[in-house]
mmCIF file of C-alpha atoms (C1' of nucleotides) in Angstrom:
data_model
loop_
_atom_site.group_PDB
_atom_site.id
_atom_site.type_symbol
_atom_site.label_atom_id
_atom_site.label_comp_id
_atom_site.label_asym_id
_atom_site.label_seq_id
_atom_site.Cartn_x
_atom_site.Cartn_y
_atom_site.Cartn_z
ATOM 1 C CA MET O 1 7.964 20.615 48.684
ATOM 2 C CA ALA O 2 5.212 21.185 46.182
ATOM 3 C CA LEU O 3 6.576 24.309 44.501
ATOM 4 C CA PHE O 4 9.612 25.129 42.398
ATOM 5 C CA LEU O 5 11.509 27.693 44.479
ATOM 6 C CA SER O 6 14.776 29.669 44.298
ATOM 7 C CA THR O 7 17.599 29.500 41.787
ATOM 8 C CA TYR O 8 20.255 26.811 41.356
ATOM 9 C CA VAL O 9 23.236 26.797 39.022
ATOM 10 C CA ASN O 10 24.360 23.370 37.795
ATOM 11 C CA LYS O 11 26.886 22.095 35.285
ATOM 12 C CA LEU O 12 26.128 20.876 31.815
ATOM 13 C CA ASP O 13 28.445 18.100 30.628
ATOM 14 C CA LYS O 14 29.555 17.391 27.058
ATOM 15 C CA LYS O 15 26.592 15.145 26.418
ATOM 16 C CA GLY O 16 24.096 17.797 27.488
ATOM 17 C CA ARG O 17 23.492 16.094 30.785
ATOM 18 C CA ILE O 18 22.562 18.175 33.839
ATOM 19 C CA SER O 19 21.333 17.515 37.357
ATOM 20 C CA VAL O 20 17.854 18.727 38.211
ATOM 21 C CA PRO O 21 18.167 20.438 41.618
ATOM 22 C CA SER O 22 17.118 18.143 44.409
ATOM 23 C CA GLY O 23 14.461 20.589 45.598
ATOM 24 C CA PHE O 24 12.877 20.559 42.163
ATOM 25 C CA ARG O 25 12.931 16.796 42.114
ATOM 26 C CA SER O 26 10.975 16.589 45.311
ATOM 27 C CA ALA O 27 8.410 18.905 43.742
ATOM 28 C CA LEU O 28 7.988 16.133 41.166
ATOM 29 C CA ALA O 29 7.409 13.421 43.746
ATOM 30 C CA GLY O 30 4.271 11.423 43.144
ATOM 31 C CA GLN O 31 4.078 12.260 39.453
ATOM 32 C CA SER O 32 3.223 9.391 37.152
ATOM 33 C CA PHE O 33 6.052 10.411 34.831
ATOM 34 C CA GLN O 34 9.362 10.917 36.647
ATOM 35 C CA GLY O 35 10.825 13.735 34.631
ATOM 36 C CA VAL O 36 10.058 17.142 33.191
ATOM 37 C CA VAL O 37 8.621 18.662 30.046
ATOM 38 C CA LEU O 38 10.550 21.522 28.434
ATOM 39 C CA PHE O 39 9.928 23.906 25.563
ATOM 40 C CA LYS O 40 11.368 27.106 24.175
ATOM 41 C CA SER O 41 10.089 30.273 25.790
ATOM 42 C CA GLN O 42 8.065 32.576 23.555
ATOM 43 C CA LYS O 43 9.412 35.660 25.311
ATOM 44 C CA HIS O 44 12.946 34.936 26.408
ATOM 45 C CA ALA O 45 16.086 33.093 25.371
ATOM 46 C CA ALA O 46 15.229 30.510 27.985
ATOM 47 C CA LEU O 47 13.450 27.198 28.451
ATOM 48 C CA GLU O 48 10.119 26.705 30.174
ATOM 49 C CA GLY O 49 9.790 23.640 32.399
ATOM 50 C CA PHE O 50 6.726 21.845 33.717
ATOM 51 C CA PRO O 51 5.781 18.616 35.406
ATOM 52 C CA MET O 52 3.931 16.164 33.181
ATOM 53 C CA SER O 53 0.705 16.567 35.156
ATOM 54 C CA TYR O 54 0.578 20.190 34.069
ATOM 55 C CA MET O 55 0.766 19.204 30.421
ATOM 56 C CA GLU O 56 -2.050 16.717 30.920
ATOM 57 C CA ASP O 57 -4.061 19.503 32.429
ATOM 58 C CA ILE O 58 -3.452 21.722 29.420
ATOM 59 C CA SER O 59 -4.449 18.882 27.124
ATOM 60 C CA GLU O 60 -7.769 18.458 28.888
ATOM 61 C CA ARG O 61 -8.452 22.146 28.715
ATOM 62 C CA LEU O 62 -7.786 22.141 24.986
ATOM 63 C CA ASP O 63 -10.466 19.498 24.634
ATOM 64 C CA HIS O 64 -12.981 22.205 25.451
ATOM 65 C CA PHE O 65 -12.428 23.651 22.005
ATOM 66 C CA ASP O 66 -14.109 22.068 19.033
ATOM 67 C CA LEU O 67 -12.058 19.331 17.459
ATOM 68 C CA PHE O 68 -10.131 20.679 14.430
ATOM 69 C CA SER O 69 -10.974 24.282 15.357
ATOM 70 C CA ASP O 70 -8.283 26.864 14.608
ATOM 71 C CA GLU O 71 -7.812 27.571 18.296
ATOM 72 C CA GLN O 72 -7.234 23.976 19.246
ATOM 73 C CA ASP O 73 -4.961 23.364 16.313
ATOM 74 C CA ASP O 74 -2.856 26.495 16.791
ATOM 75 C CA LEU O 75 -2.485 26.154 20.541
ATOM 76 C CA ALA O 76 -1.655 22.460 20.416
ATOM 77 C CA THR O 77 0.904 23.008 17.657
ATOM 78 C CA THR O 78 2.521 25.843 19.571
ATOM 79 C CA ILE O 79 2.686 24.027 22.884
ATOM 80 C CA PHE O 80 2.818 20.275 22.378
ATOM 81 C CA ALA O 81 4.690 20.065 19.100
ATOM 82 C CA GLN O 82 7.559 22.130 20.485
ATOM 83 C CA SER O 83 7.864 20.423 23.835
ATOM 84 C CA VAL O 84 10.140 17.573 24.779
ATOM 85 C CA GLN O 85 9.738 15.030 27.487
ATOM 86 C CA LEU O 86 12.877 14.376 29.499
ATOM 87 C CA PRO O 87 13.008 11.512 32.000
ATOM 88 C CA LEU O 88 15.205 11.707 35.086
ATOM 89 C CA ASP O 89 18.038 9.181 35.082
ATOM 90 C CA GLY O 90 18.884 7.176 38.180
ATOM 91 C CA ASP O 91 20.910 10.069 39.537
ATOM 92 C CA GLY O 92 18.334 12.803 38.998
ATOM 93 C CA ARG O 93 19.698 14.170 35.734
ATOM 94 C CA ILE O 94 18.104 14.992 32.401
ATOM 95 C CA ILE O 95 19.673 15.257 28.952
ATOM 96 C CA LEU O 96 19.021 18.528 27.134
ATOM 97 C CA PRO O 97 18.605 18.213 23.357
ATOM 98 C CA SER O 98 21.181 20.289 21.495
ATOM 99 C CA ASP O 99 18.644 22.582 19.839
ATOM 100 C CA LEU O 100 17.333 23.608 23.248
ATOM 101 C CA ILE O 101 20.883 24.225 24.479
ATOM 102 C CA ASP O 102 21.489 26.454 21.472
ATOM 103 C CA PHE O 103 18.194 28.278 21.851
ATOM 104 C CA ALA O 104 18.900 29.190 25.461
ATOM 105 C CA GLY O 105 22.548 29.957 24.710
ATOM 106 C CA LEU O 106 23.779 27.623 27.432
ATOM 107 C CA GLY O 107 27.498 27.133 27.977
ATOM 108 C CA GLU O 108 29.091 25.147 30.770
ATOM 109 C CA GLN O 109 26.428 26.069 33.269
ATOM 110 C CA ALA O 110 22.686 26.533 33.453
ATOM 111 C CA SER O 111 20.429 28.148 36.036
ATOM 112 C CA PHE O 112 17.229 26.498 37.211
ATOM 113 C CA VAL O 113 14.801 29.231 38.213
ATOM 114 C CA GLY O 114 11.848 28.218 40.362
ATOM 115 C CA LEU O 115 8.601 30.019 39.511
ATOM 116 C CA GLY O 116 6.036 28.166 41.595
ATOM 117 C CA HIS O 117 4.216 25.568 39.512
ATOM 118 C CA LYS O 118 6.725 25.905 36.707
ATOM 119 C CA PHE O 119 10.387 26.764 36.301
ATOM 120 C CA GLN O 120 12.785 28.121 33.708
ATOM 121 C CA ILE O 121 16.298 27.269 32.593
ATOM 122 C CA TRP O 122 18.628 30.171 31.720
ATOM 123 C CA ALA O 123 22.200 30.899 30.823
ATOM 124 C CA PRO O 124 23.411 32.432 34.127
ATOM 125 C CA GLU O 125 24.639 35.665 32.483
ATOM 126 C CA LYS O 126 21.323 36.320 30.799
ATOM 127 C CA LEU O 127 19.412 35.566 33.937
ATOM 128 C CA GLU O 128 21.009 38.464 35.816
ATOM 129 C CA ALA O 129 19.655 40.967 33.311
ATOM 130 C CA ARG O 130 16.261 39.312 33.385
ATOM 131 C CA LYS O 131 16.009 39.463 37.176
ATOM 132 C CA ALA O 132 16.899 43.158 37.195
ATOM 133 C CA GLU O 133 14.319 43.810 34.529
ATOM 134 C CA ALA O 134 11.591 41.937 36.403
ATOM 135 C CA MET O 135 12.337 43.698 39.667
ATOM 136 C CA SER O 136 12.277 47.162 38.176
ATOM 137 C CA ALA O 137 9.032 46.409 36.359
ATOM 138 C CA VAL O 138 7.416 45.349 39.606
ATOM 139 C CA LYS O 139 8.699 48.479 41.299
ATOM 140 C CA ASP O 140 7.832 50.978 38.549
ATOM 141 C CA LYS O 141 4.338 49.682 38.023
ATOM 142 C CA SER O 142 3.753 49.011 41.704
ATOM 143 C CA MET O 143 2.601 45.523 40.866
ATOM 144 C CA THR O 144 0.836 43.496 43.505
ATOM 145 C CA ILE O 145 -0.410 39.953 43.770
ATOM 146 C CA PRO O 146 -4.191 39.484 43.452
ATOM 147 C CA LYS O 147 -6.312 37.957 46.157
ATOM 148 C CA ASN O 148 -6.756 34.242 46.113
ATOM 149 C CA ASN O 149 -10.173 33.447 44.674
ATOM 150 C CA LYS O 150 -11.306 30.436 46.635
ATOM 151 C CA ALA O 151 -14.064 29.531 44.191
ATOM 152 C CA ASP O 152 -11.335 28.922 41.687
ATOM 153 C CA LYS O 153 -9.303 26.672 43.851
ATOM 154 C CA GLY O 154 -9.364 23.602 41.610
ATOM 155 C CA ARG O 155 -6.917 24.805 39.061
ATOM 156 C CA ALA O 156 -4.072 27.239 39.523
ATOM 157 C CA MET U 1 3.476 8.555 28.584
ATOM 158 C CA ALA U 2 -0.121 9.417 28.071
ATOM 159 C CA LEU U 3 0.350 12.292 25.639
ATOM 160 C CA PHE U 4 1.745 12.731 22.157
ATOM 161 C CA LEU U 5 4.575 15.234 22.630
ATOM 162 C CA SER U 6 7.299 16.832 20.501
ATOM 163 C CA THR U 7 8.184 16.399 16.869
ATOM 164 C CA TYR U 8 10.103 13.466 15.381
ATOM 165 C CA VAL U 9 11.367 13.116 11.815
ATOM 166 C CA ASN U 10 11.553 9.543 10.494
ATOM 167 C CA LYS U 11 12.317 7.960 7.154
ATOM 168 C CA LEU U 12 9.813 6.573 4.734
ATOM 169 C CA ASP U 13 11.076 3.593 2.726
ATOM 170 C CA LYS U 14 10.092 2.579 -0.798
ATOM 171 C CA LYS U 15 7.247 0.445 0.452
ATOM 172 C CA GLY U 16 5.714 3.296 2.438
ATOM 173 C CA ARG U 17 6.959 1.856 5.672
ATOM 174 C CA ILE U 18 7.816 4.200 8.563
ATOM 175 C CA SER U 19 8.636 3.855 12.260
ATOM 176 C CA VAL U 20 6.184 5.346 14.709
ATOM 177 C CA PRO U 21 8.348 7.203 17.248
ATOM 178 C CA SER U 22 8.921 5.180 20.374
ATOM 179 C CA GLY U 23 7.413 7.885 22.571
ATOM 180 C CA PHE U 24 4.212 7.793 20.534
ATOM 181 C CA ARG U 25 4.087 4.037 20.799
ATOM 182 C CA SER U 26 4.160 4.207 24.562
ATOM 183 C CA ALA U 27 1.243 6.634 24.401
ATOM 184 C CA LEU U 28 -0.608 3.770 22.695
ATOM 185 C CA ALA U 29 0.211 1.272 25.419
ATOM 186 C CA GLY U 30 -2.815 -0.423 26.854
ATOM 187 C CA GLN U 31 -4.945 0.186 23.779
ATOM 188 C CA SER U 32 -6.982 -2.749 22.571
ATOM 189 C CA PHE U 33 -5.926 -2.049 18.979
ATOM 190 C CA GLN U 34 -2.135 -1.802 18.685
ATOM 191 C CA GLY U 35 -1.856 0.746 15.929
ATOM 192 C CA VAL U 36 -3.160 4.120 14.807
ATOM 193 C CA VAL U 37 -6.040 5.586 12.858
ATOM 194 C CA LEU U 38 -5.195 8.089 10.124
ATOM 195 C CA PHE U 39 -7.178 10.332 7.825
ATOM 196 C CA LYS U 40 -6.625 13.351 5.624
ATOM 197 C CA SER U 41 -6.707 16.720 7.328
ATOM 198 C CA GLN U 42 -9.465 19.088 6.218
ATOM 199 C CA LYS U 43 -7.288 22.148 6.737
ATOM 200 C CA HIS U 44 -3.762 21.152 5.889
ATOM 201 C CA ALA U 45 -1.745 19.025 3.532
ATOM 202 C CA ALA U 46 -1.182 16.671 6.405
ATOM 203 C CA LEU U 47 -2.557 13.566 8.062
ATOM 204 C CA GLU U 48 -4.473 13.440 11.329
ATOM 205 C CA GLY U 49 -3.587 10.573 13.648
ATOM 206 C CA PHE U 50 -5.421 9.142 16.628
ATOM 207 C CA PRO U 51 -5.419 6.160 18.904
ATOM 208 C CA MET U 52 -8.453 3.970 18.341
ATOM 209 C CA SER U 53 -9.946 4.909 21.704
ATOM 210 C CA TYR U 54 -10.120 8.538 20.663
ATOM 211 C CA MET U 55 -12.177 7.691 17.601
ATOM 212 C CA GLU U 56 -14.885 6.574 19.967
ATOM 213 C CA ASP U 57 -14.662 9.977 21.554
ATOM 214 C CA ILE U 58 -15.180 11.627 18.191
ATOM 215 C CA SER U 59 -18.160 9.394 17.635
ATOM 216 C CA GLU U 60 -19.685 10.604 20.873
ATOM 217 C CA ARG U 61 -19.160 14.185 19.854
ATOM 218 C CA LEU U 62 -21.008 13.549 16.613
ATOM 219 C CA ASP U 63 -23.932 12.280 18.623
ATOM 220 C CA HIS U 64 -24.561 15.867 19.645
ATOM 221 C CA PHE U 65 -25.902 16.452 16.167
ATOM 222 C CA ASP U 66 -29.311 15.112 15.209
ATOM 223 C CA LEU U 67 -29.235 11.712 13.626
ATOM 224 C CA PHE U 68 -29.401 11.991 9.824
ATOM 225 C CA SER U 69 -28.745 15.740 10.028
ATOM 226 C CA ASP U 70 -26.584 17.125 7.242
ATOM 227 C CA GLU U 71 -23.829 17.975 9.695
ATOM 228 C CA GLN U 72 -23.618 14.531 11.158
ATOM 229 C CA ASP U 73 -23.785 12.889 7.790
ATOM 230 C CA ASP U 74 -21.116 15.129 6.270
ATOM 231 C CA LEU U 75 -18.736 14.953 9.197
ATOM 232 C CA ALA U 76 -19.080 11.215 9.599
ATOM 233 C CA THR U 77 -18.433 10.693 5.908
ATOM 234 C CA THR U 78 -15.426 13.009 5.994
ATOM 235 C CA ILE U 79 -13.868 11.425 9.054
ATOM 236 C CA PHE U 80 -14.957 7.839 9.530
ATOM 237 C CA ALA U 81 -15.400 6.805 5.941
ATOM 238 C CA GLN U 82 -11.984 8.158 5.019
ATOM 239 C CA SER U 83 -9.978 6.892 7.916
ATOM 240 C CA VAL U 84 -7.649 3.937 7.738
ATOM 241 C CA GLN U 85 -6.611 1.663 10.525
ATOM 242 C CA LEU U 86 -2.900 0.876 10.497
ATOM 243 C CA PRO U 87 -1.498 -1.846 12.765
ATOM 244 C CA LEU U 88 2.031 -1.637 14.126
ATOM 245 C CA ASP U 89 4.350 -4.341 12.820
ATOM 246 C CA GLY U 90 6.735 -6.215 15.093
ATOM 247 C CA ASP U 91 9.264 -3.385 14.915
ATOM 248 C CA GLY U 92 6.869 -0.533 15.622
ATOM 249 C CA ARG U 93 6.301 0.541 12.019
ATOM 250 C CA ILE U 94 3.182 1.264 10.008
ATOM 251 C CA ILE U 95 2.666 1.223 6.249
ATOM 252 C CA LEU U 96 1.222 4.417 4.805
ATOM 253 C CA PRO U 97 -1.199 3.917 1.893
ATOM 254 C CA SER U 98 0.024 5.691 -1.234
ATOM 255 C CA ASP U 99 -2.943 8.049 -1.478
ATOM 256 C CA LEU U 100 -2.175 9.368 1.994
ATOM 257 C CA ILE U 101 1.503 9.792 1.093
ATOM 258 C CA ASP U 102 0.472 11.790 -1.973
ATOM 259 C CA PHE U 103 -2.046 13.871 -0.077
ATOM 260 C CA ALA U 104 0.513 14.942 2.499
ATOM 261 C CA GLY U 105 3.209 15.386 -0.146
ATOM 262 C CA LEU U 106 5.634 13.136 1.703
ATOM 263 C CA GLY U 107 9.055 12.465 0.234
ATOM 264 C CA GLU U 108 11.856 10.555 1.904
ATOM 265 C CA GLN U 109 10.973 11.807 5.344
ATOM 266 C CA ALA U 110 7.907 12.491 7.436
ATOM 267 C CA SER U 111 7.446 14.426 10.669
ATOM 268 C CA PHE U 112 5.317 13.076 13.496
ATOM 269 C CA VAL U 113 3.888 16.050 15.377
ATOM 270 C CA GLY U 114 2.588 15.483 18.890
ATOM 271 C CA LEU U 115 -0.554 17.473 19.781
ATOM 272 C CA GLY U 116 -1.588 16.011 23.117
ATOM 273 C CA HIS U 117 -4.317 13.441 22.598
ATOM 274 C CA LYS U 118 -3.729 13.327 18.853
ATOM 275 C CA PHE U 119 -0.910 13.840 16.385
ATOM 276 C CA GLN U 120 -0.281 14.843 12.787
ATOM 277 C CA ILE U 121 2.057 13.666 10.040
ATOM 278 C CA TRP U 122 3.669 16.331 7.827
ATOM 279 C CA ALA U 123 6.250 16.736 5.119
ATOM 280 C CA PRO U 124 9.095 18.363 7.114
ATOM 281 C CA GLU U 125 9.398 21.355 4.755
ATOM 282 C CA LYS U 126 5.732 22.240 5.089
ATOM 283 C CA LEU U 127 5.744 21.792 8.824
ATOM 284 C CA GLU U 128 8.156 24.670 9.385
ATOM 285 C CA ALA U 129 5.740 27.158 7.879
ATOM 286 C CA ARG U 130 2.849 25.649 9.772
ATOM 287 C CA LYS U 131 4.598 25.991 13.112
ATOM 288 C CA ALA U 132 5.433 29.625 12.430
ATOM 289 C CA GLU U 133 1.841 30.269 11.429
ATOM 290 C CA ALA U 134 0.462 28.621 14.556
ATOM 291 C CA MET U 135 2.798 30.561 16.811
ATOM 292 C CA SER U 136 1.961 33.912 15.298
ATOM 293 C CA ALA U 137 -1.764 33.136 15.406
ATOM 294 C CA VAL U 138 -1.524 32.403 19.111
ATOM 295 C CA LYS U 139 0.351 35.638 19.620
ATOM 296 C CA ASP U 140 -1.725 37.906 17.373
ATOM 297 C CA LYS U 141 -5.098 36.685 18.555
ATOM 298 C CA SER U 142 -3.896 36.503 22.158
ATOM 299 C CA MET U 143 -5.219 32.985 22.427
ATOM 300 C CA THR U 144 -5.409 31.582 25.889
ATOM 301 C CA ILE U 145 -6.139 28.212 27.336
ATOM 302 C CA PRO U 146 -9.550 27.982 28.993
ATOM 303 C CA LYS U 147 -9.825 27.042 32.620
ATOM 304 C CA ASN U 148 -10.695 23.480 33.299
ATOM 305 C CA ASN U 149 -14.401 23.301 33.974
ATOM 306 C CA LYS U 150 -14.807 20.655 36.618
ATOM 307 C CA ALA U 151 -18.508 20.196 35.876
ATOM 308 C CA ASP U 152 -17.407 18.925 32.506
ATOM 309 C CA LYS U 153 -15.095 16.362 33.911
ATOM 310 C CA GLY U 154 -16.912 13.242 32.794
ATOM 311 C CA ARG U 155 -16.180 13.721 29.180
ATOM 312 C CA ALA U 156 -13.164 15.747 28.182
ATOM 313 C "C1'" DT E 1 32.070 21.039 71.755
ATOM 314 C "C1'" DG E 2 34.725 18.718 68.583
ATOM 315 C "C1'" DG E 3 35.661 15.058 65.772
ATOM 316 C "C1'" DA E 4 34.342 11.306 63.196
ATOM 317 C "C1'" DT E 5 31.015 9.006 60.612
ATOM 318 C "C1'" DA E 6 27.043 8.656 57.803
ATOM 319 C "C1'" DT E 7 23.797 10.581 54.172
ATOM 320 C "C1'" DA E 8 22.666 12.940 50.126
ATOM 321 C "C1'" DT E 9 23.827 15.483 46.154
ATOM 322 C "C1'" DA E 10 26.358 16.726 42.026
ATOM 323 C "C1'" DT E 11 29.296 15.135 38.495
ATOM 324 C "C1'" DG E 12 32.226 12.157 35.419
ATOM 325 C "C1'" DG E 13 32.854 8.019 32.848
ATOM 326 C "C1'" DT E 14 31.550 3.395 30.914
ATOM 327 C "C1'" DA E 15 28.645 -0.566 29.606
ATOM 328 C "C1'" DT E 16 24.270 -2.017 27.974
ATOM 329 C "C1'" DA E 17 19.786 -1.930 25.844
ATOM 330 C "C1'" DT E 18 16.698 0.162 22.731
ATOM 331 C "C1'" DC E 19 15.441 2.293 18.516
ATOM 332 C "C1'" DA E 20 15.271 3.338 13.660
ATOM 333 C "C1'" DT E 21 16.226 1.365 9.377
ATOM 334 C "C1'" DG E 22 17.419 -1.614 5.467
ATOM 335 C "C1'" DG E 23 16.922 -5.902 3.463
ATOM 336 C "C1'" DA E 24 15.477 -10.823 3.009
ATOM 337 C "C1'" DA E 25 12.303 -14.552 3.710
ATOM 338 C "C1'" DT E 26 7.872 -16.192 4.169
ATOM 339 C "C1'" DT E 27 2.995 -16.041 3.795
ATOM 340 C "C1'" DT E 28 -1.448 -14.693 1.764
ATOM 341 C "C1'" DC E 29 -4.586 -14.038 -1.671
ATOM 342 C "C1'" DA E 30 -6.265 -13.524 -6.291
ATOM 343 C "C1'" DT D 1 1.702 -19.188 -9.668
ATOM 344 C "C1'" DG D 2 2.718 -14.472 -9.480
ATOM 345 C "C1'" DA D 3 2.178 -10.115 -6.961
ATOM 346 C "C1'" DA D 4 1.515 -7.979 -2.771
ATOM 347 C "C1'" DA D 5 1.671 -7.886 1.937
ATOM 348 C "C1'" DT D 6 3.385 -9.440 6.262
ATOM 349 C "C1'" DT D 7 6.868 -11.228 9.244
ATOM 350 C "C1'" DC D 8 11.583 -11.963 10.436
ATOM 351 C "C1'" DC D 9 16.426 -10.798 10.964
ATOM 352 C "C1'" DA D 10 20.838 -7.861 10.980
ATOM 353 C "C1'" DT D 11 23.140 -3.577 12.102
ATOM 354 C "C1'" DG D 12 24.745 1.027 13.390
ATOM 355 C "C1'" DA D 13 23.536 4.850 15.958
ATOM 356 C "C1'" DT D 14 21.742 6.665 20.008
ATOM 357 C "C1'" DA D 15 19.948 6.833 24.359
ATOM 358 C "C1'" DT D 16 19.515 4.607 28.754
ATOM 359 C "C1'" DA D 17 21.132 2.328 32.877
ATOM 360 C "C1'" DC D 18 24.960 1.476 35.788
ATOM 361 C "C1'" DC D 19 29.004 2.423 38.645
ATOM 362 C "C1'" DA D 20 32.507 5.355 40.845
ATOM 363 C "C1'" DT D 21 34.063 9.593 42.973
ATOM 364 C "C1'" DA D 22 33.899 14.049 45.164
ATOM 365 C "C1'" DT D 23 31.787 17.578 47.802
ATOM 366 C "C1'" DA D 24 28.741 19.189 50.934
ATOM 367 C "C1'" DT D 25 25.374 18.495 54.672
ATOM 368 C "C1'" DA D 26 23.610 16.294 58.536
ATOM 369 C "C1'" DT D 27 24.085 13.014 62.535
ATOM 370 C "C1'" DC D 28 26.043 10.812 66.235
ATOM 371 C "C1'" DC D 29 29.097 9.818 69.892
ATOM 372 C "C1'" DA D 30 32.817 10.746 73.103
#
DNA sequence: TGGATATATATGGTATATCATGGAATTTCA
DNA sequence: TGAAATTCCATGATATACCATATATATCCA
């Protein structure tokens, strides 16, 4: 599997430890860094999750700005400074830092939400509201998915 | 790890000694010079930090200016002439020169801020405001991350 | 088809290694 | 020979690796 798909609810233990769903782990196969990168969502009380390769990609793209430019500085501070790198332990778990647990309002459980090349982590209660909201937005605005532009294929 | 990620707060002792976060040290693995290069930021009361290999990259960028042009001369003087090379000691620490400590306004603690290929060192109090500023700038100006231009690949 | 056995995943607990930090000892250089 | 810088060592806190169990899923054989 190359994509993060569907939703899984797993338990968070006292030490902040939680299993990454097996399907998500296989999406990470072949990565140089066996683990995930997380940061606080700008829009929701949730965490954004990426594979390391995606962060490296972002870093390269930021190099297209002038060094020390406002854009490079602001974007890098917003993205990289706030992100944490969490390695998988031998059993496929990660340890969530307590400030991220607080930010997302996680209790005994957390939902892993697959979103293709990235995923999110939510408190299960809050996720329900979010899903309803997303579905009604798609419906009301009759949203559709754009054509795939082949010329663009290199980077999603 | 190939990138400088997240923010770590470490202690500065009386001799100006401070631990480089372990994650940052592994980003330096494989470098010919085991240590970092620091210089004063032009925009902030903070220090800019790079691995030695990246300084060569900066040097290449300066080659885009004409030799002996004002720009090249000024930038080179600002960056290269001011930078200090700090080796890691046996325990992964560096010693900050006192003028850099004063410039950044560091007290008992200092924050290492990961920004991808580079990092910054801040007084923790000042960093909070900076992060808020960066986040609102990204939001207000609707900054986005440029697509990766493959034609550019040779030099990022 | 049914039962039994294997495989993989999620989860809980414990032992071990690493890291950050403070201080002392030794070296270097003026 | 004195001051500064570098190296070395000790320690508590924290994070990492390890092991054990349970639950579910898949496989195999009779």
